Short mmCIF file of C-alpha atoms and ligand atoms in Angstrom, two decimals:
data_model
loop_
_atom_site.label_atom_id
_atom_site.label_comp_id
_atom_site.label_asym_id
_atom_site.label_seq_id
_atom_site.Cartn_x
_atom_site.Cartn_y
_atom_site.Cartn_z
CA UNK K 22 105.90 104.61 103.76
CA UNK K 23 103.87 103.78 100.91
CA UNK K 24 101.89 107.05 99.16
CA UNK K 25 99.91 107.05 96.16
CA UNK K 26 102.65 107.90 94.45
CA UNK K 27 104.50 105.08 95.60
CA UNK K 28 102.20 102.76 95.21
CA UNK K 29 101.16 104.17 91.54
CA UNK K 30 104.97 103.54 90.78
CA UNK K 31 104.66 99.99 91.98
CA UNK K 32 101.79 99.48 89.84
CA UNK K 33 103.94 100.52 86.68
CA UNK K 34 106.56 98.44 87.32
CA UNK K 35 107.41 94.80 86.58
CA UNK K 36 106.69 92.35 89.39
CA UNK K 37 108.29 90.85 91.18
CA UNK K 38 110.95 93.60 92.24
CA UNK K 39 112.77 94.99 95.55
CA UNK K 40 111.73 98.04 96.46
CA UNK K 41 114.35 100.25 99.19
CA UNK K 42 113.32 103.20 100.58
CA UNK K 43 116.78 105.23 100.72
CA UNK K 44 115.03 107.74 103.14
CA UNK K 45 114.71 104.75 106.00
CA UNK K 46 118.26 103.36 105.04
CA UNK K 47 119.99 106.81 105.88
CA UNK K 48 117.68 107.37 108.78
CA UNK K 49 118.98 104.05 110.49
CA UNK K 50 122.32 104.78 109.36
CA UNK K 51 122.75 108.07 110.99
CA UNK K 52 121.18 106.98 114.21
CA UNK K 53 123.41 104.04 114.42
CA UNK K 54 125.87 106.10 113.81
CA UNK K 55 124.98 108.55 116.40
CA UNK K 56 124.40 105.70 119.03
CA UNK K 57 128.02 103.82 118.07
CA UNK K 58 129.90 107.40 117.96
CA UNK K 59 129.13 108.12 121.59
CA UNK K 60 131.60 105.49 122.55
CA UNK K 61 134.10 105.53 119.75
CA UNK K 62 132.59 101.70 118.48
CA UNK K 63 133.35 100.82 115.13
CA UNK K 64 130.79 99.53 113.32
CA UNK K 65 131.17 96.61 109.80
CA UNK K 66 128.14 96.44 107.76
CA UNK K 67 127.91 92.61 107.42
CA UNK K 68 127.72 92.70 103.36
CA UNK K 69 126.04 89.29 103.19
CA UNK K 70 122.67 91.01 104.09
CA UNK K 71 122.61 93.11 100.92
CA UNK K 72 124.99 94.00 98.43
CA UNK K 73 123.47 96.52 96.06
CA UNK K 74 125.68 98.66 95.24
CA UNK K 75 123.51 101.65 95.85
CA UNK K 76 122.92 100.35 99.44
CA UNK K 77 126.58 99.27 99.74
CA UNK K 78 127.62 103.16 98.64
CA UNK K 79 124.78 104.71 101.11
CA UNK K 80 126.66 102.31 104.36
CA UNK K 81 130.26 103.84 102.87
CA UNK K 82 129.17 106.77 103.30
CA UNK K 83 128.10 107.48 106.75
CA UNK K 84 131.46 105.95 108.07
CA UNK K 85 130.91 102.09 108.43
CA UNK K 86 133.32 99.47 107.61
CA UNK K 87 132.57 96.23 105.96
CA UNK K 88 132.63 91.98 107.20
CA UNK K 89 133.04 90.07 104.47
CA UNK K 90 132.02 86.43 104.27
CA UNK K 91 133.72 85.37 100.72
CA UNK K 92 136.34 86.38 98.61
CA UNK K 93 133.71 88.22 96.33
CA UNK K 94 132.38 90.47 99.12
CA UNK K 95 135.83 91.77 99.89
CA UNK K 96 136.39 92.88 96.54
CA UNK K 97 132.62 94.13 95.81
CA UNK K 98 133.33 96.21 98.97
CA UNK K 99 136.59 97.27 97.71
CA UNK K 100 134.76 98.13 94.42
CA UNK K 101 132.16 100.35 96.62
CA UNK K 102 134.99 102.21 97.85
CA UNK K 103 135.14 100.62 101.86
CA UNK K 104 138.84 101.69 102.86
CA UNK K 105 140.93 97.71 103.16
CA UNK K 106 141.66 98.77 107.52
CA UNK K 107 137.99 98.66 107.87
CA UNK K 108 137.36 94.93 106.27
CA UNK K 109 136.87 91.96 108.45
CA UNK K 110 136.89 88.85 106.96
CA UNK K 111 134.52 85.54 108.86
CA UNK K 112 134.00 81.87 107.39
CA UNK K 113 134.80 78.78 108.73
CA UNK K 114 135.71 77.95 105.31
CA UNK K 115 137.92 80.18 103.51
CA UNK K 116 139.64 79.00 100.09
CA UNK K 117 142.96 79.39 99.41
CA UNK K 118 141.89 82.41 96.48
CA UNK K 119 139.48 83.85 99.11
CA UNK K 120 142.72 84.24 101.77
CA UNK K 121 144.90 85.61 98.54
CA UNK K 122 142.52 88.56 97.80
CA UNK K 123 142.54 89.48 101.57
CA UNK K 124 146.12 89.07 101.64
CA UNK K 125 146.45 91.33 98.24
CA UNK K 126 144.04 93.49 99.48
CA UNK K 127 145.98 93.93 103.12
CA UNK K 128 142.65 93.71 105.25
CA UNK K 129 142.29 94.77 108.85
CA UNK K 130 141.63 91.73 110.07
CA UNK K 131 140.62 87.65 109.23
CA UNK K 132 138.22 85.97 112.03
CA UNK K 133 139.90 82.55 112.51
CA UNK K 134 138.29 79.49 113.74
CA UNK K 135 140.77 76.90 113.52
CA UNK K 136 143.98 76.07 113.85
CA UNK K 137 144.18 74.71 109.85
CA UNK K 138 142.91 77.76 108.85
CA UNK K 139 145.78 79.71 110.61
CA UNK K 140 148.13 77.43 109.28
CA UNK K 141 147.28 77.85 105.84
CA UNK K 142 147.13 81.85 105.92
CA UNK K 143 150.25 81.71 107.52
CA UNK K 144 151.41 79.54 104.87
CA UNK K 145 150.03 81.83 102.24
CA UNK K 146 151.11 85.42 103.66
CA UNK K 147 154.89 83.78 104.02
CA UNK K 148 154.98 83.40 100.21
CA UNK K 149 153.68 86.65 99.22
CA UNK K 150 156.01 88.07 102.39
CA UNK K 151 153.26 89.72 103.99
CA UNK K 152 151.92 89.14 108.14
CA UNK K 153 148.33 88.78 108.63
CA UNK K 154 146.54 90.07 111.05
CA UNK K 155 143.77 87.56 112.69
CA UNK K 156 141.20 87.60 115.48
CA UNK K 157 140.81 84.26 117.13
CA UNK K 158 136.57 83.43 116.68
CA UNK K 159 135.55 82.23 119.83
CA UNK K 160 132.95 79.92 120.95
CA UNK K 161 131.52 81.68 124.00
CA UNK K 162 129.16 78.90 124.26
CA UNK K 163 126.19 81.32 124.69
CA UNK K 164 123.01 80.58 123.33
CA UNK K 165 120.81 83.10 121.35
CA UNK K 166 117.47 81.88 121.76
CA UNK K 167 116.75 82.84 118.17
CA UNK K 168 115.81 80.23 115.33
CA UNK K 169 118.39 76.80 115.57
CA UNK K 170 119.46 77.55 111.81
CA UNK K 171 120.80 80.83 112.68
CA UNK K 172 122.33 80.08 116.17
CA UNK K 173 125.64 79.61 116.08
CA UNK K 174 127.50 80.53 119.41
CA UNK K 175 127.09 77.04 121.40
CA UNK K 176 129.20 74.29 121.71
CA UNK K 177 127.70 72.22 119.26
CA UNK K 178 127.44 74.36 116.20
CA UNK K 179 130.59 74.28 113.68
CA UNK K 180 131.55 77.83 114.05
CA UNK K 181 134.68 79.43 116.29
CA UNK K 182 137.39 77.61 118.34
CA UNK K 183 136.25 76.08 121.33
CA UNK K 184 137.40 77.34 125.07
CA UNK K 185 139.22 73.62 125.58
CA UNK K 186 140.67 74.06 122.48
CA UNK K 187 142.08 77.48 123.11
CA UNK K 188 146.27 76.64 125.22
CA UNK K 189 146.46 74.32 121.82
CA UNK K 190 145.93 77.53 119.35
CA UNK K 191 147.59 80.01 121.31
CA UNK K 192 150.74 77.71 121.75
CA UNK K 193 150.53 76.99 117.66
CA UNK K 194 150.19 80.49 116.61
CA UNK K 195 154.34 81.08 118.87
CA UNK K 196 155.01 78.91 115.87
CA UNK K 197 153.63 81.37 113.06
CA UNK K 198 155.98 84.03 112.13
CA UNK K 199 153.76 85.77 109.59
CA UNK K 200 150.61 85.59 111.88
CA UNK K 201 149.88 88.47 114.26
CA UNK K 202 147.20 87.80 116.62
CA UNK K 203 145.28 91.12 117.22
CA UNK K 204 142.17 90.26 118.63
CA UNK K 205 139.06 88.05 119.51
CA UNK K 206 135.68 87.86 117.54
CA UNK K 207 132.78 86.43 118.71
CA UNK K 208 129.01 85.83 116.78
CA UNK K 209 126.61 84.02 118.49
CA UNK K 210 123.65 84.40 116.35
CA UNK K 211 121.23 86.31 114.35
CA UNK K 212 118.06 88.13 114.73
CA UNK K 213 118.60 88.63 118.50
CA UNK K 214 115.89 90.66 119.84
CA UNK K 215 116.19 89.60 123.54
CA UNK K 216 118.91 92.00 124.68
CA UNK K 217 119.63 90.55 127.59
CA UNK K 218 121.21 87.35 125.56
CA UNK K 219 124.15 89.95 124.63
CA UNK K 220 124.57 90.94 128.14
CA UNK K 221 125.29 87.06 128.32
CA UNK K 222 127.85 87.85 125.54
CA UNK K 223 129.52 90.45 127.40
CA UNK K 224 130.29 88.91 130.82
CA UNK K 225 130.97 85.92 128.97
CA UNK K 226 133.82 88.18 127.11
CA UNK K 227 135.32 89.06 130.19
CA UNK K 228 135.99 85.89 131.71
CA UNK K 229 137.98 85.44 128.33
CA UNK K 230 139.49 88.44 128.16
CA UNK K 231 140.13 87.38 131.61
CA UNK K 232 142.03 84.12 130.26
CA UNK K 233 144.16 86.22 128.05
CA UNK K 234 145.16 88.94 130.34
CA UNK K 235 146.91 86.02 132.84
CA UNK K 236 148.90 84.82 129.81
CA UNK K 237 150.18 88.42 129.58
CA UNK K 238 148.56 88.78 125.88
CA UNK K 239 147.73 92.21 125.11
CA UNK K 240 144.66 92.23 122.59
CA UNK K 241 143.68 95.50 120.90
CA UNK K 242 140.78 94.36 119.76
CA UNK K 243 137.41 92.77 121.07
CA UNK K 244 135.01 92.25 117.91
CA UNK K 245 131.37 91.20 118.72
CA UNK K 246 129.60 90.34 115.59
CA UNK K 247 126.23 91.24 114.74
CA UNK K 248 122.77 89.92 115.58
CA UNK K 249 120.63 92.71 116.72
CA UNK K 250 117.22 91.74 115.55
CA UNK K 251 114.25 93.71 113.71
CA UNK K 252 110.72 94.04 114.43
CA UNK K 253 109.03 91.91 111.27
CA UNK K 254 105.47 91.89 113.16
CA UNK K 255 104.80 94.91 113.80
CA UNK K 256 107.99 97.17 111.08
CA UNK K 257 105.84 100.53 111.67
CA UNK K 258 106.21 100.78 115.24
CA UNK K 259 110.02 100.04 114.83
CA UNK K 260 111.54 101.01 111.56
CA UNK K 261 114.79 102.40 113.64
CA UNK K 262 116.26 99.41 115.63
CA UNK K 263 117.23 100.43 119.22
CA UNK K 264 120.88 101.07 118.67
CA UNK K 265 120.93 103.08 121.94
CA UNK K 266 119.95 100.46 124.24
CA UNK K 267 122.22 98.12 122.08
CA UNK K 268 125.12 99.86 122.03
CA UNK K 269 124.48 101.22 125.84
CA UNK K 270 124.19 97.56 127.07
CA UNK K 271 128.23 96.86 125.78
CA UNK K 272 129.02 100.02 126.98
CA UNK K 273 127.77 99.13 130.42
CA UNK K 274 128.76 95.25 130.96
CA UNK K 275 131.71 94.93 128.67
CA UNK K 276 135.05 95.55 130.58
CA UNK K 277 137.54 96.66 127.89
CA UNK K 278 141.18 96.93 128.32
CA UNK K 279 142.62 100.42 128.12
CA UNK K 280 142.69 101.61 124.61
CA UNK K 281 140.96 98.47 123.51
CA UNK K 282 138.75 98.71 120.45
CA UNK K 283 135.23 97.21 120.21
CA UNK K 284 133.64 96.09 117.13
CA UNK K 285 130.44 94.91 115.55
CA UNK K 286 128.91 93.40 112.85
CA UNK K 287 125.76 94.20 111.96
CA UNK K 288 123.32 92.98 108.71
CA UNK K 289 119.83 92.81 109.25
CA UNK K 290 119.80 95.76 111.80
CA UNK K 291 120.96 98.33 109.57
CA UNK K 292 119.25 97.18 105.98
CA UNK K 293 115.87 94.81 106.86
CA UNK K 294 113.30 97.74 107.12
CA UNK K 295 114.06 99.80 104.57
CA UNK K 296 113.76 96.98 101.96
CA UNK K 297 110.26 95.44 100.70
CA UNK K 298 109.38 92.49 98.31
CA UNK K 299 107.01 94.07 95.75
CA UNK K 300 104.24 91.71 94.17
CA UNK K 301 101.43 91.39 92.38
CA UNK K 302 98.31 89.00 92.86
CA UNK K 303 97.92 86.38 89.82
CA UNK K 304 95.00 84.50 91.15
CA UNK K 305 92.44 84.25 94.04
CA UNK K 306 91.43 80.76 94.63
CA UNK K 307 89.14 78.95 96.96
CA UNK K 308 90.42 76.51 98.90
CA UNK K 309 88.57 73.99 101.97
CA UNK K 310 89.13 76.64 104.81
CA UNK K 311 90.46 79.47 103.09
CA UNK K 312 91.15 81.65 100.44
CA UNK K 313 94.82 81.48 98.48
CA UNK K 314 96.08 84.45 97.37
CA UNK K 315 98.31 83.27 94.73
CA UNK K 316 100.84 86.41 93.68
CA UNK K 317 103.86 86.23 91.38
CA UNK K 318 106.82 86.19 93.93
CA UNK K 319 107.50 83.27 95.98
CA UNK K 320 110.16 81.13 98.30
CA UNK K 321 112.96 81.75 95.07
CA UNK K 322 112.44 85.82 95.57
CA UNK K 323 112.25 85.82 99.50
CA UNK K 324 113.38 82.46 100.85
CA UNK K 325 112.57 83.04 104.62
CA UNK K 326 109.63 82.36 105.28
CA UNK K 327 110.08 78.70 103.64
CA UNK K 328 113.35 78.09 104.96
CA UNK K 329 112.92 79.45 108.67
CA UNK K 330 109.45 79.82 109.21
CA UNK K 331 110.39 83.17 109.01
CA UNK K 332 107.09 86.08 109.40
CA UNK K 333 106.96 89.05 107.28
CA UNK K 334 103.93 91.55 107.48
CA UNK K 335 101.98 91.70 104.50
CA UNK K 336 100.07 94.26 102.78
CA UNK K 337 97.88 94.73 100.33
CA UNK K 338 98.37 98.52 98.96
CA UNK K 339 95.59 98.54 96.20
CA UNK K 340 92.85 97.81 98.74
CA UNK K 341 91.03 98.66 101.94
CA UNK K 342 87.75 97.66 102.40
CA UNK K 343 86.02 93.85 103.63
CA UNK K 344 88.69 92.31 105.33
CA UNK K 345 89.12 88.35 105.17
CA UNK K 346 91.56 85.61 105.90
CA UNK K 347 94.02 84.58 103.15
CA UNK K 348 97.22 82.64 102.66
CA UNK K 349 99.33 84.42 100.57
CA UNK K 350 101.34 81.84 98.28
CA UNK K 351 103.90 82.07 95.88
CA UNK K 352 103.76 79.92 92.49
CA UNK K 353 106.06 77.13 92.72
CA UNK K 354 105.64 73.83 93.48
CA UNK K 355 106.73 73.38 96.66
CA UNK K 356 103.96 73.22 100.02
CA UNK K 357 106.92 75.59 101.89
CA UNK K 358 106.32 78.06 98.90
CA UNK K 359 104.16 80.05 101.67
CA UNK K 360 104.68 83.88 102.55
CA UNK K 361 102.28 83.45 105.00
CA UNK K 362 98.97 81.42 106.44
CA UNK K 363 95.10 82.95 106.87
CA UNK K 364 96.83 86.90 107.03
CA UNK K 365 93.94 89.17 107.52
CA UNK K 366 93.80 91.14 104.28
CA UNK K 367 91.24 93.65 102.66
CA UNK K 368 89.19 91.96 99.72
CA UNK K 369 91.61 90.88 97.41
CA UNK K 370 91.97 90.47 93.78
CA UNK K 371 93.64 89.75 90.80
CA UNK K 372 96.15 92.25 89.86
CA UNK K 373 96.36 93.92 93.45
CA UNK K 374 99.91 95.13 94.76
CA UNK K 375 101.09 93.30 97.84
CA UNK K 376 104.23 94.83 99.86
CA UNK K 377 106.25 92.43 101.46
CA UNK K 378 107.79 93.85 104.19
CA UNK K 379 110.99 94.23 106.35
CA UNK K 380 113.04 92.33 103.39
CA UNK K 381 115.91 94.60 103.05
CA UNK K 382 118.15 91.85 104.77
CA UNK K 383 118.75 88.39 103.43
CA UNK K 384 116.24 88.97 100.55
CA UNK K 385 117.84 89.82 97.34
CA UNK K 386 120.70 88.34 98.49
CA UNK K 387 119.53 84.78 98.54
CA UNK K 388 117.00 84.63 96.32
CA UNK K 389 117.79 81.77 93.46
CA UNK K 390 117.01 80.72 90.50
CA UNK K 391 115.41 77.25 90.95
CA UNK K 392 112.42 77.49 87.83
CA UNK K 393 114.54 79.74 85.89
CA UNK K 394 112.75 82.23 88.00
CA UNK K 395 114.13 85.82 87.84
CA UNK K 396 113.79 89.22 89.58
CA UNK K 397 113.04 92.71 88.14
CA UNK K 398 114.69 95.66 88.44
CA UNK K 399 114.61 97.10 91.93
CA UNK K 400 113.00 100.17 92.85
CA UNK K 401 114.85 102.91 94.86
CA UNK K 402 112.79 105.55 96.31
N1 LLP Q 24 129.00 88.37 111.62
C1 LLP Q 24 129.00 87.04 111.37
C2 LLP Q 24 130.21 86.26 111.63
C3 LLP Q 24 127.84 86.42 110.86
O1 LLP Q 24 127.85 85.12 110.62
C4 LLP Q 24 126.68 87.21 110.61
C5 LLP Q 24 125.45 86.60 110.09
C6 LLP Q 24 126.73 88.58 110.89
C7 LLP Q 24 127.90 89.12 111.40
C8 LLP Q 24 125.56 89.50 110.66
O2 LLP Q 24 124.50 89.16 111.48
P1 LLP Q 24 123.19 90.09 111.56
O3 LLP Q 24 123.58 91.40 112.22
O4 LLP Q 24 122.70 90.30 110.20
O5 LLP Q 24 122.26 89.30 112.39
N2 LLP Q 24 119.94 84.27 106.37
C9 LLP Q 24 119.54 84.38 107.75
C10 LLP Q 24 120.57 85.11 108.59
C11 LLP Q 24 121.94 84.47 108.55
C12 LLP Q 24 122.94 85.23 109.37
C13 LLP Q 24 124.28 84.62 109.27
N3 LLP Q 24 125.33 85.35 109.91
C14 LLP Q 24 118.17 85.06 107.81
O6 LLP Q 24 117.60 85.38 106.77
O7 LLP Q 24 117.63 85.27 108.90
#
């Protein structure tokens, strides 16, 4: 991934920046593409992993919609050219704006997950005279066995409508005259790399699907979210994310309906490897047990690690020889400011590049500006 050339390029350029290797991006995207084509699945790029607008325009391309999480993603995917039948829109709190632009904007679809919601898109499509088109989120009650800050298909997290719950919507939404219910959408989580947790999802889905069918509702569409996880250990062994065995498992235990549609979600599958956190070492410094490598990114740039525990591989690319133990520490003043603890790493020294890796998804995105910190430019290559 890296070549001299690279890596000279790095070393001319401002740190800290994003670096996105386009060639990776495309290469994922035309696999997934080949994997989801087999059986006609349509595939939304979850924006809210990355929204460059070079990456956004590289998705567009090869054929995938978009799921939108704000009113601001619809329109910057509107902006990158994503056709308005191919936006979702998810949030268990949508403002009244956010429901305008998708209403103005006549979206394929808005995930619901409670019955206010519906009432208040209802409310808002009957004044500009237009019917909306919703999935019902559901609650399949399934857990993910990923991190607890990014599960959210059980019971007790605040996302989707509830099984109990679900006589009560159905019943309201007879009520709704410029409501059309179209389909169910479920999400149970992110970074999922146990496969057999979404073969939970699926027979899960058909015991609902089963609930529907006996109340004669004919649903022509069955959306699945995202989740599929990345390899952030070991990224060279598995820069392409298995989208065969992904997409194969649905295939296999989901029972559709004839002429029923299946969709997904997906972030982090599609954009995490082809994105790296570029910095440069400020200071080496001795500490009890170890040696801090202090560089000149940190928990505002790439916020994972600090706020899930979240492991990235790291890399120093100016080095190779007499290897030691160091952490690798950003510069603010906070303990979780960490990228990661005694990382085996060639000597290391002041004004060495380090490659942060696998932080295509959820890096740029939420990095922040607590310190009046700032990002470069990002690097495309
Ligand atoms: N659909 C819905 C309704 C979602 O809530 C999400 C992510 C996705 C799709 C896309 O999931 P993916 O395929 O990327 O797993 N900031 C966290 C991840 C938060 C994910 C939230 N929902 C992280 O850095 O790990």
């Amino acid at each position: 991934m890296f070549t001299p050339e690279i890596i000279q390029r790095f070393e001319q350029t401002p740190t800290p920046f994003y670096h996105y290797d386009l060639g990776i991006l495309k290469e994922t995207l035309s696999v997934l593409k080949t994997e989801a084509d087999r059986y006609n699945y349509h595939v939304h790029y979850a924006l809210k992993a990355n929204v460059n607008d070079t990456i956004l325009n590289t998705i567009r391309e090869y054929g995938l919609g978009a799921d939108c999480v704000s009113g601001n993603e619809i329109l910057k995917a509107k902006e990158c050219g994503f056709e308005s039948e191919s936006i979702a829109f998810a949030g268990v709190g949508k403002s009244d704006r956010e429901i305008n632009i998708a209403l103005d904007n006549d979206i394929f679809c808005f995930n619901c997950e409670s019955i206010p919601e519906i009432e208040v898109i209802n409310e808002l499509a009957m004044s500009t005279n237009k019917v909306a088109q919703i999935a019902l989120r559901i609650n399949p009650n399934v857990n993910a066995k990923t991190h607890h800050y990014i599960t959210t298909g059980l019971e007790e997290n605040k996302f989707g409508i509830n099984m109990w719950e679900l006589e009560d919507v159905v019943n309201k939404l007879t009520d709704l005259s410029n409501i059309e219910l179209i389909g169910l959408h479920f999400h149970i989580g992110s970074q999922i790399t146990d496969l057999s947790v979404f073969k939970g999802l699926c027979l899960r889905v058909n015991e609902i699907q089963e609930w529907f069918v006996q109340r004669h509702f004919t649903l022509q569409h069955i959306n699945v979210g995202g989740g599929l996880g990345v390899d952030y250990e070991t990224p060279d062994n598995n820069l392409i994310p298995d989208f065969k065995s992904y997409f194969g498992l649905f295939n296999e235990f989901l029972n559709l309906l004839p002429n029923q549609q299946l969709h997904f979600e997906l972030g982090r599958a599609v954009v995490a490897q082809c994105g790296n956190l570029i910095t440069k070492v400020l200071y080496v410094k001795k500490g009890v047990n170890t040696n801090f490598a202090i560089v000149d990114a940190g928990m505002t740039e790439l916020l994972r690690p600090a706020l899930y525990q979240a492991v990235h591989k790291i890399e120093n690319l100016s080095s190779t020889n007499n290897e030691q133990k160091y952490d690798v520490v950003g510069p603010v003043c906070e303990s979780s400011d960490c990228f990661g603890k005694a990382i085996t790493l060639p000597e290391t020294q002041r004004g060495d590049i380090i490659a942060i890796r696998t932080a295509g998804a959820y890096g740029e995105v939420m990095a922040n500006g607590y310190n009046l910190r700032e990002l470069n430019e990002v690097l495309f290559t």
